[in-house]
Backbone as a chain_set.jsonl record, in Angstrom:
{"seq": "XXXXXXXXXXXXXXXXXXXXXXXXXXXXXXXXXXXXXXXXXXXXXXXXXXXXXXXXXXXXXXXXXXXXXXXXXXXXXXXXXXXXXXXXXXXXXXXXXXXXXXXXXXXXXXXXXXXXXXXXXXXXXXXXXXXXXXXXXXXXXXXXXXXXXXXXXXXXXXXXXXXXXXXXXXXXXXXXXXXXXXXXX", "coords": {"N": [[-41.905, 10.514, 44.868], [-38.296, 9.332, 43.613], [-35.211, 10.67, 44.261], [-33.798, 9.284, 42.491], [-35.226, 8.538, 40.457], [-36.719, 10.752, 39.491], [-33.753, 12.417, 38.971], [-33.611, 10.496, 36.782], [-35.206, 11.078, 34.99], [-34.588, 13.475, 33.823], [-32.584, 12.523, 32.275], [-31.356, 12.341, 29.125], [-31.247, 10.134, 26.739], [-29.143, 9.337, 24.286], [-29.416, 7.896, 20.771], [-27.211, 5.389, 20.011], [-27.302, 5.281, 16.65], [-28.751, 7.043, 15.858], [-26.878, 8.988, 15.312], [-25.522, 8.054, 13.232], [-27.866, 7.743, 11.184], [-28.561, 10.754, 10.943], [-25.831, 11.13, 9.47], [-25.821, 9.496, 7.239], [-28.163, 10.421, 6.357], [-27.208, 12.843, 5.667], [-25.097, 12.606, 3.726], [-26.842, 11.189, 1.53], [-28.127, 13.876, 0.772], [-25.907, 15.194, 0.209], [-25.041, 14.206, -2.231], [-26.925, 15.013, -3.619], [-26.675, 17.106, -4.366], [-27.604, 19.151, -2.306], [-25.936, 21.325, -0.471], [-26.129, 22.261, 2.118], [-28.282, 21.243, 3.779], [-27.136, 18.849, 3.735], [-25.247, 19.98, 5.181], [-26.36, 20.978, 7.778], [-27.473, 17.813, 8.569], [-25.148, 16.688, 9.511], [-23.784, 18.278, 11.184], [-25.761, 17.564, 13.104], [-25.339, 15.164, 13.583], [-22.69, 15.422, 14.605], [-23.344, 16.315, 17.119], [-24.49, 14.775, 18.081], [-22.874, 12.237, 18.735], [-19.926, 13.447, 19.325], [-17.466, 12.321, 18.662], [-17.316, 10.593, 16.47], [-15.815, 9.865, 13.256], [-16.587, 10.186, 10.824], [-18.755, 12.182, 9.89], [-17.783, 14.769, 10.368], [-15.711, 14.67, 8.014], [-17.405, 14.177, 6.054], [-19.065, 16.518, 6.287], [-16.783, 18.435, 5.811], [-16.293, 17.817, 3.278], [-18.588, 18.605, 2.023], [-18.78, 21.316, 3.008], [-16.184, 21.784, 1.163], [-17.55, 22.003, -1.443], [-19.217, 24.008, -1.5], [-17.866, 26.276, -1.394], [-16.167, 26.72, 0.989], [-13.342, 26.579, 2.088], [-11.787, 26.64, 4.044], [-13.024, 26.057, 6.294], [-13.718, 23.41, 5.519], [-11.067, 21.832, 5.39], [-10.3, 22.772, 8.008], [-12.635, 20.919, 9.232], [-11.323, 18.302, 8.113], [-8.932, 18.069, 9.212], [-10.368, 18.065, 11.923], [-11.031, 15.531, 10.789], [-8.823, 13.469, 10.526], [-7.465, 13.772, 13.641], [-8.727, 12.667, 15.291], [-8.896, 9.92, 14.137], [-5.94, 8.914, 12.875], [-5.137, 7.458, 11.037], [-7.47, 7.432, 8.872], [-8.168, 6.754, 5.729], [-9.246, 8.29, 3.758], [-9.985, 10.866, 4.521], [-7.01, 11.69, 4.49], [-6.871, 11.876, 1.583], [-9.161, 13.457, 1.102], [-7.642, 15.768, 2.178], [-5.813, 16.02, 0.412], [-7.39, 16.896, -1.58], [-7.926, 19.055, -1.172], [-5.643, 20.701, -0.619], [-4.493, 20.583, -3.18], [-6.405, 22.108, -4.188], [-5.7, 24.581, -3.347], [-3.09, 24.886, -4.457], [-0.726, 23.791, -3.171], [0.596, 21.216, -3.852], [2.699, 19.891, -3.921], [2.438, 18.919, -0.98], [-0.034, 17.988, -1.578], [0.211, 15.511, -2.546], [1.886, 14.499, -0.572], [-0.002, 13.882, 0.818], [-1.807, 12.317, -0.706], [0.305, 9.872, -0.801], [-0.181, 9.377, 1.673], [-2.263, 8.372, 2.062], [-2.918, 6.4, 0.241], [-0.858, 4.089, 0.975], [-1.981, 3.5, 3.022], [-4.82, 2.569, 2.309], [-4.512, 1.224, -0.007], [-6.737, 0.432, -2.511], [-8.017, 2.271, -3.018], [-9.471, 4.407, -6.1], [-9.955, 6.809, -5.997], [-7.917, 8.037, -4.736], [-5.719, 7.499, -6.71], [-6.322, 8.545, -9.195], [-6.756, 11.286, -8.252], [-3.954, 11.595, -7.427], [-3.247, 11.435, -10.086], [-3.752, 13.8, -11.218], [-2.264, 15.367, -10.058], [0.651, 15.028, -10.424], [0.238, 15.447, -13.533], [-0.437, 17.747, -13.112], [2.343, 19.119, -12.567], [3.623, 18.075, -14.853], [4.609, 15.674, -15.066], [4.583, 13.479, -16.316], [4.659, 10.238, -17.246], [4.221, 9.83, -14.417], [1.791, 10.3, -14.062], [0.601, 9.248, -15.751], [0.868, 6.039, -14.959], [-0.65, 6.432, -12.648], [-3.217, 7.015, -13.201], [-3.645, 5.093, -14.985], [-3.99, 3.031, -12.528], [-6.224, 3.781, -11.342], [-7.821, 3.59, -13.21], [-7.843, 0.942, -12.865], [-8.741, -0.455, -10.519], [-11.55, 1.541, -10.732], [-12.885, 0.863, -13.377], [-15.402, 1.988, -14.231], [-14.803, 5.029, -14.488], [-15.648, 7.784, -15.863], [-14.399, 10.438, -15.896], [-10.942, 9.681, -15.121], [-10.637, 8.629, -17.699], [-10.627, 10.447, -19.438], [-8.993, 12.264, -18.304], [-6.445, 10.635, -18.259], [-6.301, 10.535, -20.999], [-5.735, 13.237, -21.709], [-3.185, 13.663, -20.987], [-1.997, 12.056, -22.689], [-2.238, 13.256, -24.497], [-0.385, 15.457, -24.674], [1.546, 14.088, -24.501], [1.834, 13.576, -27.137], [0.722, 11.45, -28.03], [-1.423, 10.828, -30.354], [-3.823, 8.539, -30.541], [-3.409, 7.318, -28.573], [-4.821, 8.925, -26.585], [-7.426, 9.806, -27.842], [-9.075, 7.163, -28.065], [-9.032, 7.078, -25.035], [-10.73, 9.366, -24.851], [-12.766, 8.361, -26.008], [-13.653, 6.565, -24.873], [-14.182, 7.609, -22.36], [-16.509, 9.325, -23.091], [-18.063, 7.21, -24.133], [-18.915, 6.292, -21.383], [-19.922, 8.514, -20.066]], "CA": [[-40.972, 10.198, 43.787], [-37.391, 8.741, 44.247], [-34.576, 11.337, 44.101], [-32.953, 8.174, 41.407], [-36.508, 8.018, 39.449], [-36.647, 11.949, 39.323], [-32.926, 12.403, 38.079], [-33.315, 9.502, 35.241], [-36.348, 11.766, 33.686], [-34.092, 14.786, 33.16], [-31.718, 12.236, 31.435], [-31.689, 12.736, 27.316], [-30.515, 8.809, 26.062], [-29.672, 9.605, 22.254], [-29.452, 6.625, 20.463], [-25.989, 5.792, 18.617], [-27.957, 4.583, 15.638], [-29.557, 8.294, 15.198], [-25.868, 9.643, 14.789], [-25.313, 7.513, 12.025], [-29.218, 8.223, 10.769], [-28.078, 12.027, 10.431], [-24.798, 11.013, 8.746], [-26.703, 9.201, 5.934], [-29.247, 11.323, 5.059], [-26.267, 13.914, 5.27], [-24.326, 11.99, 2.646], [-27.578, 11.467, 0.501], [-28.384, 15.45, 0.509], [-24.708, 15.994, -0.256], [-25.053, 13.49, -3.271], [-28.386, 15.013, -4.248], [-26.224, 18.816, -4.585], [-28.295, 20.073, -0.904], [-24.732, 20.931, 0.451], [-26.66, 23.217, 3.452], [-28.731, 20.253, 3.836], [-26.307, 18.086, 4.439], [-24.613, 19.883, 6.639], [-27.192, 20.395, 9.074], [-27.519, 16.345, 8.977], [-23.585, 16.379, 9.559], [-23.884, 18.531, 12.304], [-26.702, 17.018, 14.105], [-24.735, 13.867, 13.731], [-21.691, 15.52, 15.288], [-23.636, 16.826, 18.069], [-25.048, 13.386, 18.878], [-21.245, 11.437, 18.376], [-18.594, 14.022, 18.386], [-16.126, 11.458, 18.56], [-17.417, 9.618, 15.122], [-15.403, 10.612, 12.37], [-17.449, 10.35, 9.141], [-19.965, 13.084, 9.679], [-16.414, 15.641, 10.385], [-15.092, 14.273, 6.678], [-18.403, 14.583, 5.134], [-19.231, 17.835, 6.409], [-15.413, 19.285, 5.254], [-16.669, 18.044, 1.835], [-20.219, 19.793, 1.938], [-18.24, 23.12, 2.663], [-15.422, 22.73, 0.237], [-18.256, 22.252, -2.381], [-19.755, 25.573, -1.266], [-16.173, 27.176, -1.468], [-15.798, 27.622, 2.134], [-12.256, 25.88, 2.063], [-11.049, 26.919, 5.426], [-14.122, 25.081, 7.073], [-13.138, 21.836, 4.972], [-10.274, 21.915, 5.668], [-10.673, 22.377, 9.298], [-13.531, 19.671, 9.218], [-10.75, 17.187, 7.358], [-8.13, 17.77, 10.229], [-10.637, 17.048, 12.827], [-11.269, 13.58, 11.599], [-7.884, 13.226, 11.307], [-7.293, 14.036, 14.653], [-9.895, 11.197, 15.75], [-8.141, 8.756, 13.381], [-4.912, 9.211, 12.639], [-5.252, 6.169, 9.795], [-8.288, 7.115, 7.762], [-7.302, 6.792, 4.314], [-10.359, 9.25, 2.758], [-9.527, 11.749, 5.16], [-5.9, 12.069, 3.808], [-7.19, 12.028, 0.288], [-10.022, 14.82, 0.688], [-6.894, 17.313, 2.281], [-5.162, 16.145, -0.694], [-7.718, 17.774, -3.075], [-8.164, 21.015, -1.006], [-4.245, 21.159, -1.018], [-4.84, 21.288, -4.673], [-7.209, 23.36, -4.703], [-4.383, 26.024, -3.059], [-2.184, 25.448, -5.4], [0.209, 22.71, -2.832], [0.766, 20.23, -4.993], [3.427, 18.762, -2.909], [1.538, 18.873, -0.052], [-1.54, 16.926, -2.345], [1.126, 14.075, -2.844], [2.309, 13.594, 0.408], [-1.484, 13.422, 1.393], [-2.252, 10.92, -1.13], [0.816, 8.953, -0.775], [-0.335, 8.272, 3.079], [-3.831, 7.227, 1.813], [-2.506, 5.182, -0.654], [-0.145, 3.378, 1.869], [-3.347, 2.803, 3.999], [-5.391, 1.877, 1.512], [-3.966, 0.928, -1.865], [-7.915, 0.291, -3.022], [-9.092, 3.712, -3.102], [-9.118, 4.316, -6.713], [-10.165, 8.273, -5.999], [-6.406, 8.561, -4.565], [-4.559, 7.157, -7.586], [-6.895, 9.639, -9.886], [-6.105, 12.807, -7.512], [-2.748, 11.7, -7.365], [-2.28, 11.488, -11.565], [-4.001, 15.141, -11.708], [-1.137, 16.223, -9.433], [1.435, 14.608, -11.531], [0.178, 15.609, -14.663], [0.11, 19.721, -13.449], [3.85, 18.95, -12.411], [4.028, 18.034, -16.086], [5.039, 14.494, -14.82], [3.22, 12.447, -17.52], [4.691, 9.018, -16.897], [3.967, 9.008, -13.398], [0.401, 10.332, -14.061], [-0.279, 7.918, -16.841], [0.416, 5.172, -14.098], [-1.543, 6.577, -11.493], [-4.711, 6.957, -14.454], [-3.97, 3.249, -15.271], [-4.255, 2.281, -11.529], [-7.469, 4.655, -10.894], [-8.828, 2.482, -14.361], [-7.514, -0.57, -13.173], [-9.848, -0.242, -9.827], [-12.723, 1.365, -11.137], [-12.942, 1.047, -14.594], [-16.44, 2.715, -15.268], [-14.277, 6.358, -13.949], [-15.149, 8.492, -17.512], [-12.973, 11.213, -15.726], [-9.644, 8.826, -15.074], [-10.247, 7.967, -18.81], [-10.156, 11.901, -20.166], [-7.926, 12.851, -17.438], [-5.67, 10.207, -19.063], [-6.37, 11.027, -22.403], [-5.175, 14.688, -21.788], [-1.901, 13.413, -20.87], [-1.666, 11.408, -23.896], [-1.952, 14.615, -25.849], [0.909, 15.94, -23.954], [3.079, 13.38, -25.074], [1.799, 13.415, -28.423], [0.343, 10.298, -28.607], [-3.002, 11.262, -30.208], [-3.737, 7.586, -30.798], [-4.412, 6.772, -27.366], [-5.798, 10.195, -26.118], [-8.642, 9.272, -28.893], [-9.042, 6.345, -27.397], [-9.229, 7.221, -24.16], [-11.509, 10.274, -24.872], [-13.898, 7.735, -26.511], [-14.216, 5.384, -23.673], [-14.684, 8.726, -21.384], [-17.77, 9.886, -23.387], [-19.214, 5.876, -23.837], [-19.195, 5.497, -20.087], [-20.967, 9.88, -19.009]], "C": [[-39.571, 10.207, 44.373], [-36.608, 10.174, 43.642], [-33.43, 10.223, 42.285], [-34.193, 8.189, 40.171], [-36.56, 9.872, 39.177], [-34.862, 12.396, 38.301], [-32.773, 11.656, 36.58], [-34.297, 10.459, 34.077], [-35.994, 12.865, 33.449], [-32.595, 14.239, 32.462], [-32.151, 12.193, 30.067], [-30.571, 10.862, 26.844], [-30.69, 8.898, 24.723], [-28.643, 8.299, 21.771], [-28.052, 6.421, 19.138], [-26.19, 5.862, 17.489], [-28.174, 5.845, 15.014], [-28.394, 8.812, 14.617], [-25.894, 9.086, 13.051], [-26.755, 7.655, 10.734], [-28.596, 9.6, 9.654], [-27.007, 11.984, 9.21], [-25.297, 10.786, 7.436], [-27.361, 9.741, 5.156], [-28.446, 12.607, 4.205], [-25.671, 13.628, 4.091], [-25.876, 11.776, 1.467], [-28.051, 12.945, 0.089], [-27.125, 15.689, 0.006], [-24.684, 15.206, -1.887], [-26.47, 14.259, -4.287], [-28.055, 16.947, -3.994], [-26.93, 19.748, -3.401], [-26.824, 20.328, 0.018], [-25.351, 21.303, 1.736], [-27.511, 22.199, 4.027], [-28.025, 19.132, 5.078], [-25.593, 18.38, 5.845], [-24.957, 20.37, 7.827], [-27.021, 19.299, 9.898], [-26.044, 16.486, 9.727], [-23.721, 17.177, 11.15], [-24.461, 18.066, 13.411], [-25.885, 15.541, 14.375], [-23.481, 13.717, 14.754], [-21.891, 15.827, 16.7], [-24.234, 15.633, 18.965], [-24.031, 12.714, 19.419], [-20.039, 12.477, 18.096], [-17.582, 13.608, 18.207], [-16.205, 10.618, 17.202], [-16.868, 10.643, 13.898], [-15.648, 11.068, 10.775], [-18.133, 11.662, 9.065], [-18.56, 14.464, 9.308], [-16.176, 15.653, 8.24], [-15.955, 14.591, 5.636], [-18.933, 16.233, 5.163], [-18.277, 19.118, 5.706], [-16.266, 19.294, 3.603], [-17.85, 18.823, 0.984], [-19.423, 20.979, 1.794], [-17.367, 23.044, 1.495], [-16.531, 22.64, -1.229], [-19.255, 23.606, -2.528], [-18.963, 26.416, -1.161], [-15.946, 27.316, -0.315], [-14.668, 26.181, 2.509], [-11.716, 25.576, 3.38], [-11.992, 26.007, 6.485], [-13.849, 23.922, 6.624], [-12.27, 21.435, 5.795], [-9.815, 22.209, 7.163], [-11.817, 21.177, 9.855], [-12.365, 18.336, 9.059], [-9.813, 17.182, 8.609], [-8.798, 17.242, 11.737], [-10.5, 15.607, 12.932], [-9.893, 13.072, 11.7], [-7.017, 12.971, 12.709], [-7.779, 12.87, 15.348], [-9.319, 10.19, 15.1], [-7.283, 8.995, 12.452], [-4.702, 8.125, 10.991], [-6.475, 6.03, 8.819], [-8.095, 7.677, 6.435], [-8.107, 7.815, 3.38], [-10.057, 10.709, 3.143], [-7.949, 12.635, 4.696], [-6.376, 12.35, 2.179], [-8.124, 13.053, 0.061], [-9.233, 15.898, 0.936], [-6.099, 17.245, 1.22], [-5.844, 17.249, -1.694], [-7.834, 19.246, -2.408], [-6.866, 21.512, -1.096], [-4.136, 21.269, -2.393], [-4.992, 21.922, -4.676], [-6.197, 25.006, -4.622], [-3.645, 26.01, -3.961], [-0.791, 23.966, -4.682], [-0.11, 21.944, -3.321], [2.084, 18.86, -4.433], [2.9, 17.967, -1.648], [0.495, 17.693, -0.327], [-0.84, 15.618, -2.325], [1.054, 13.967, -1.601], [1.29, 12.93, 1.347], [-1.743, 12.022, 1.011], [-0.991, 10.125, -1.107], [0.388, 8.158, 0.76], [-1.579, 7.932, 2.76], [-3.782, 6.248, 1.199], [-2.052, 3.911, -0.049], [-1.34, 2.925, 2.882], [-4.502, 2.198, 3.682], [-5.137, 1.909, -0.064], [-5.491, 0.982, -2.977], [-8.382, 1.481, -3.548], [-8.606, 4.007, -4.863], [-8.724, 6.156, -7.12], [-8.311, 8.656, -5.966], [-5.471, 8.627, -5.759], [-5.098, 8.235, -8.683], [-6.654, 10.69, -9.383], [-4.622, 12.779, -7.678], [-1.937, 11.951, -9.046], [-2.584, 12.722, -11.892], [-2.87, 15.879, -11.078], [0.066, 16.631, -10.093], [1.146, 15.105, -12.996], [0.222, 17.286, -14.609], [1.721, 19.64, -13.01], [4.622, 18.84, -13.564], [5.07, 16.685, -15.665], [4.639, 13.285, -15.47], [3.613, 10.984, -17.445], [3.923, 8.789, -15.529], [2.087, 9.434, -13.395], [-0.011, 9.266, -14.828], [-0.332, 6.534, -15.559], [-0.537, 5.264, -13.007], [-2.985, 6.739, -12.278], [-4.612, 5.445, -14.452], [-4.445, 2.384, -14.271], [-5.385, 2.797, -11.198], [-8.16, 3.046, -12.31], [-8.949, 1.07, -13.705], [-8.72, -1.196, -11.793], [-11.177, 0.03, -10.323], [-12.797, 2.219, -12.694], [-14.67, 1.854, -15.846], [-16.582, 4.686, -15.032], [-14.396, 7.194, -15.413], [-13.806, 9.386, -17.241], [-11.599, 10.586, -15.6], [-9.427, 8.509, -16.823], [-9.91, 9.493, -19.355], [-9.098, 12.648, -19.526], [-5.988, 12.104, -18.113], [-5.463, 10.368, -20.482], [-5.602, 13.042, -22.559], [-3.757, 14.545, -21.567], [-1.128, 12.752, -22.093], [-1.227, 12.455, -25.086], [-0.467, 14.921, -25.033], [2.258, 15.413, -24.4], [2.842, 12.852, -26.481], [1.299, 11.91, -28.865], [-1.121, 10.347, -28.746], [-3.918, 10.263, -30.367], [-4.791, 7.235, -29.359], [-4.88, 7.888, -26.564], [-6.994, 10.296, -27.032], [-9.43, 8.332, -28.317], [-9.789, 6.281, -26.091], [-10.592, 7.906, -23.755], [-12.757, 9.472, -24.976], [-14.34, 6.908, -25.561], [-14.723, 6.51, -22.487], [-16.503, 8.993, -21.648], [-18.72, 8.55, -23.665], [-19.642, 5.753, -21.898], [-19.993, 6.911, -19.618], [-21.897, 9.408, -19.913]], "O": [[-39.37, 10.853, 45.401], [-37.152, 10.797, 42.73], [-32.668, 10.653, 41.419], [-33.919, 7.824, 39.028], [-36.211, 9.96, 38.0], [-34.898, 12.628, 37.093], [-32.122, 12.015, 35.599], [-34.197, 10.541, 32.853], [-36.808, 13.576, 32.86], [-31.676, 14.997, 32.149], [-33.348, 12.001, 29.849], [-29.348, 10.768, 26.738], [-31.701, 8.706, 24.048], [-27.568, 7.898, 22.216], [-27.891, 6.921, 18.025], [-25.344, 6.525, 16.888], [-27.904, 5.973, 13.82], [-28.527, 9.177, 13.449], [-26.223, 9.681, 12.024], [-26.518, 7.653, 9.526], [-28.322, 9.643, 8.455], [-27.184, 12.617, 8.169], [-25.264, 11.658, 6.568], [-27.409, 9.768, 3.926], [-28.616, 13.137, 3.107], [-25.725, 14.551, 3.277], [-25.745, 12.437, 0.437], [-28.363, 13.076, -1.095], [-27.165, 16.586, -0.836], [-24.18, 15.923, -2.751], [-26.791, 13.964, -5.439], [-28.858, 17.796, -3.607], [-26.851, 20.973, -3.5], [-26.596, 19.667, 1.031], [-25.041, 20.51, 2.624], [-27.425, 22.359, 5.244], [-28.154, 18.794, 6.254], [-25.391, 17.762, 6.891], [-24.228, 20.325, 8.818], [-26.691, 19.254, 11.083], [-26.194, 16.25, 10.926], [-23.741, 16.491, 12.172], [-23.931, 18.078, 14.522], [-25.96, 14.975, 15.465], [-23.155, 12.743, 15.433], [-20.968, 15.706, 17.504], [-24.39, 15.592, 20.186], [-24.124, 12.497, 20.627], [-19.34, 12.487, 17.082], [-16.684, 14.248, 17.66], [-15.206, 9.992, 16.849], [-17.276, 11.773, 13.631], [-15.16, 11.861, 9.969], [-18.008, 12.247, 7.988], [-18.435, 14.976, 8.195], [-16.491, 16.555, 7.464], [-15.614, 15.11, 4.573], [-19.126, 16.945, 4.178], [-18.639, 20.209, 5.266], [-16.688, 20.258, 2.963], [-17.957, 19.355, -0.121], [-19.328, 21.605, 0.739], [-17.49, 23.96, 0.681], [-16.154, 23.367, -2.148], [-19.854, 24.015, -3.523], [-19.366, 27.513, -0.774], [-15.281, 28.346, -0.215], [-15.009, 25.113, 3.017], [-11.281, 24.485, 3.748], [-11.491, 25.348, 7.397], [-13.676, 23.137, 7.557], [-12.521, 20.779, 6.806], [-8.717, 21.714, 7.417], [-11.652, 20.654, 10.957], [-12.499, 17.393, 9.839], [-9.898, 16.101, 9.192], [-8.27, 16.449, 12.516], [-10.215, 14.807, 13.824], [-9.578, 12.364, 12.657], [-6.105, 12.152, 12.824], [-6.995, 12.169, 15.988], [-9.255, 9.247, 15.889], [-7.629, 9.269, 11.303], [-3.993, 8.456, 10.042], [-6.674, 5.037, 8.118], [-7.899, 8.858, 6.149], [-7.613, 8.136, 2.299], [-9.902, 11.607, 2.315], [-7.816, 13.855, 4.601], [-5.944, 13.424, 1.759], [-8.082, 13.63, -1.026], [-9.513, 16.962, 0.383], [-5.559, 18.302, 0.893], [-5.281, 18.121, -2.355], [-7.832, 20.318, -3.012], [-6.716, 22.636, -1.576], [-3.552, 22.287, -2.766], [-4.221, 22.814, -5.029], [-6.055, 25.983, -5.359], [-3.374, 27.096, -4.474], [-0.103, 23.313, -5.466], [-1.327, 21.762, -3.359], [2.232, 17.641, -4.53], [2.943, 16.76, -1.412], [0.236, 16.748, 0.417], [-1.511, 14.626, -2.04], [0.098, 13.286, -1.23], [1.399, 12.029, 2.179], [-1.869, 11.004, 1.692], [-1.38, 9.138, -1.732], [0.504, 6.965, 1.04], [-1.988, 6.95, 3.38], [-4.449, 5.24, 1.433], [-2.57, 2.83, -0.33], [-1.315, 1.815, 3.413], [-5.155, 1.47, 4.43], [-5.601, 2.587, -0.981], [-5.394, 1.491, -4.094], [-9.134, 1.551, -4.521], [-7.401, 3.857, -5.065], [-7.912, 6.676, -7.884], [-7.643, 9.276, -6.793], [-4.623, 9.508, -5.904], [-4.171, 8.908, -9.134], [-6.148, 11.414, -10.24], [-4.031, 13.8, -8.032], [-0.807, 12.361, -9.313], [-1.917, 13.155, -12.831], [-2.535, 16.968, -11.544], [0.516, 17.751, -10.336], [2.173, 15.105, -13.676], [0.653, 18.021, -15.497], [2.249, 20.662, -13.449], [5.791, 19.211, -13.662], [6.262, 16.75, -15.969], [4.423, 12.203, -14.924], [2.6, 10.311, -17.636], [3.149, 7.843, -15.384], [1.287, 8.798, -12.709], [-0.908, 8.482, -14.52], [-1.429, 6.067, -15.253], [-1.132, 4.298, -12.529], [-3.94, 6.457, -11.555], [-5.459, 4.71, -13.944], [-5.07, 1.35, -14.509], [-5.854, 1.99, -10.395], [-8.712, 1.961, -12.127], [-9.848, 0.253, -13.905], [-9.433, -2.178, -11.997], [-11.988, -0.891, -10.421], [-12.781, 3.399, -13.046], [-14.938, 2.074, -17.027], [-17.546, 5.434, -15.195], [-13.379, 7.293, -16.1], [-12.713, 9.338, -17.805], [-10.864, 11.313, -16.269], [-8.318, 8.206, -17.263], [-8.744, 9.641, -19.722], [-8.418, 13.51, -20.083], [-4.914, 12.674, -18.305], [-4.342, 10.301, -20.987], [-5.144, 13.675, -23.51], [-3.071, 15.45, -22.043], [0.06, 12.902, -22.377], [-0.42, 12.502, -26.014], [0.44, 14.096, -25.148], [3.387, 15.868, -24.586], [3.469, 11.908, -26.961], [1.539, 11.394, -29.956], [-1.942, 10.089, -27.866], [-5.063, 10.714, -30.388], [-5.984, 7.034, -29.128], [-5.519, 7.46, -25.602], [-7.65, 11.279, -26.688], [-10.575, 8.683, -28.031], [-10.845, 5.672, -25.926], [-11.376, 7.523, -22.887], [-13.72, 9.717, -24.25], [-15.528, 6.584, -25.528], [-15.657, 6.188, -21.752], [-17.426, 8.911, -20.837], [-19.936, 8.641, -23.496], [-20.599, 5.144, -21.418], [-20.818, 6.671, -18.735], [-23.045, 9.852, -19.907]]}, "num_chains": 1, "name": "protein.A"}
């Protein structure tokens, strides 16, 4: 046996395809409430590709749904780190900066996701819950109208807006709103 034919059979060729495998099933277990699940998959995915930045982003979100914030939140700056321009990435440290209590912080998150992708409708909905604990009710009502105006079958964007409506006394269209919330869960 060749010293070239002997070295190739203690090589391990893992297949890029499997990373992305792991990722998937990771993201269907995290959809299907298995956060520990998932983030096995997420791991195994990272351990295949640690340079791919989805499994990182998905994994942050597995932990902060199991409260372990500080792991998110270190998960969310990796992928950052790896891609300085992914627009989901800024928008998931937005909500754990919520979750603390930065609220400024949550903005300046979602204003750079926004700016990178205007589409995301999640951002303009995180961004009117920000606005609306600021007690900023215009600029939340627009950021609810632009979350609707994207994806309009959001019940939460419609009660989230409807709570603001109360706020400013307009019980009219917080009725309204409420009612299109509970036709669409």
């Amino acid at each position: 046996e060749s010293a070239a034919s002997s070295e190739s059979a203690s090589v391990t060729v893992v297949d890029p395809f499997t990373a992305k495998a792991y990722n998937g099933r990771g993201f269907a277990r995290f959809r299907k409430n298995d956060f520990e699940g998932a983030i096995e998959d997420f791991n195994q995915a990272i351990r295949i590709r640690p340079g791919m930045v989805e499994p990182y982003l998905n994994r942050g979100a597995a932990k902060s749904a199991i409260g372990d914030y500080t792991g998110a939140l270190a998960d969310t700056e990796r992928a950052l780190s790896l891609d300085k321009n992914f627009a989901s990435a800024y928008n998931n440290r937005a909500n754990l900066r919520y979750e603390k209590g930065d609220l400024d912080g949550a903005l300046d998150d979602l204003a750079r996701a926004i700016e990178l992708d205007p589409k995301i409708p999640q951002a303009y909905y995180n961004r009117g819950r920000v606005y609306s604990d600021k007690h900023q009710y215009d600029a939340a009502i627009e950021n609810f109208d632009r979350a609707i105006e994207l994806n309009s079958q959001n019940p939460k964007a419609y009660e989230e807006r409807g709570f603001v409506w109360m706020m400013k006394q307009n019980f009219d269209k917080a009725i309204a709103d409420f009612s299109r919330a509970l036709e669409l869960d």
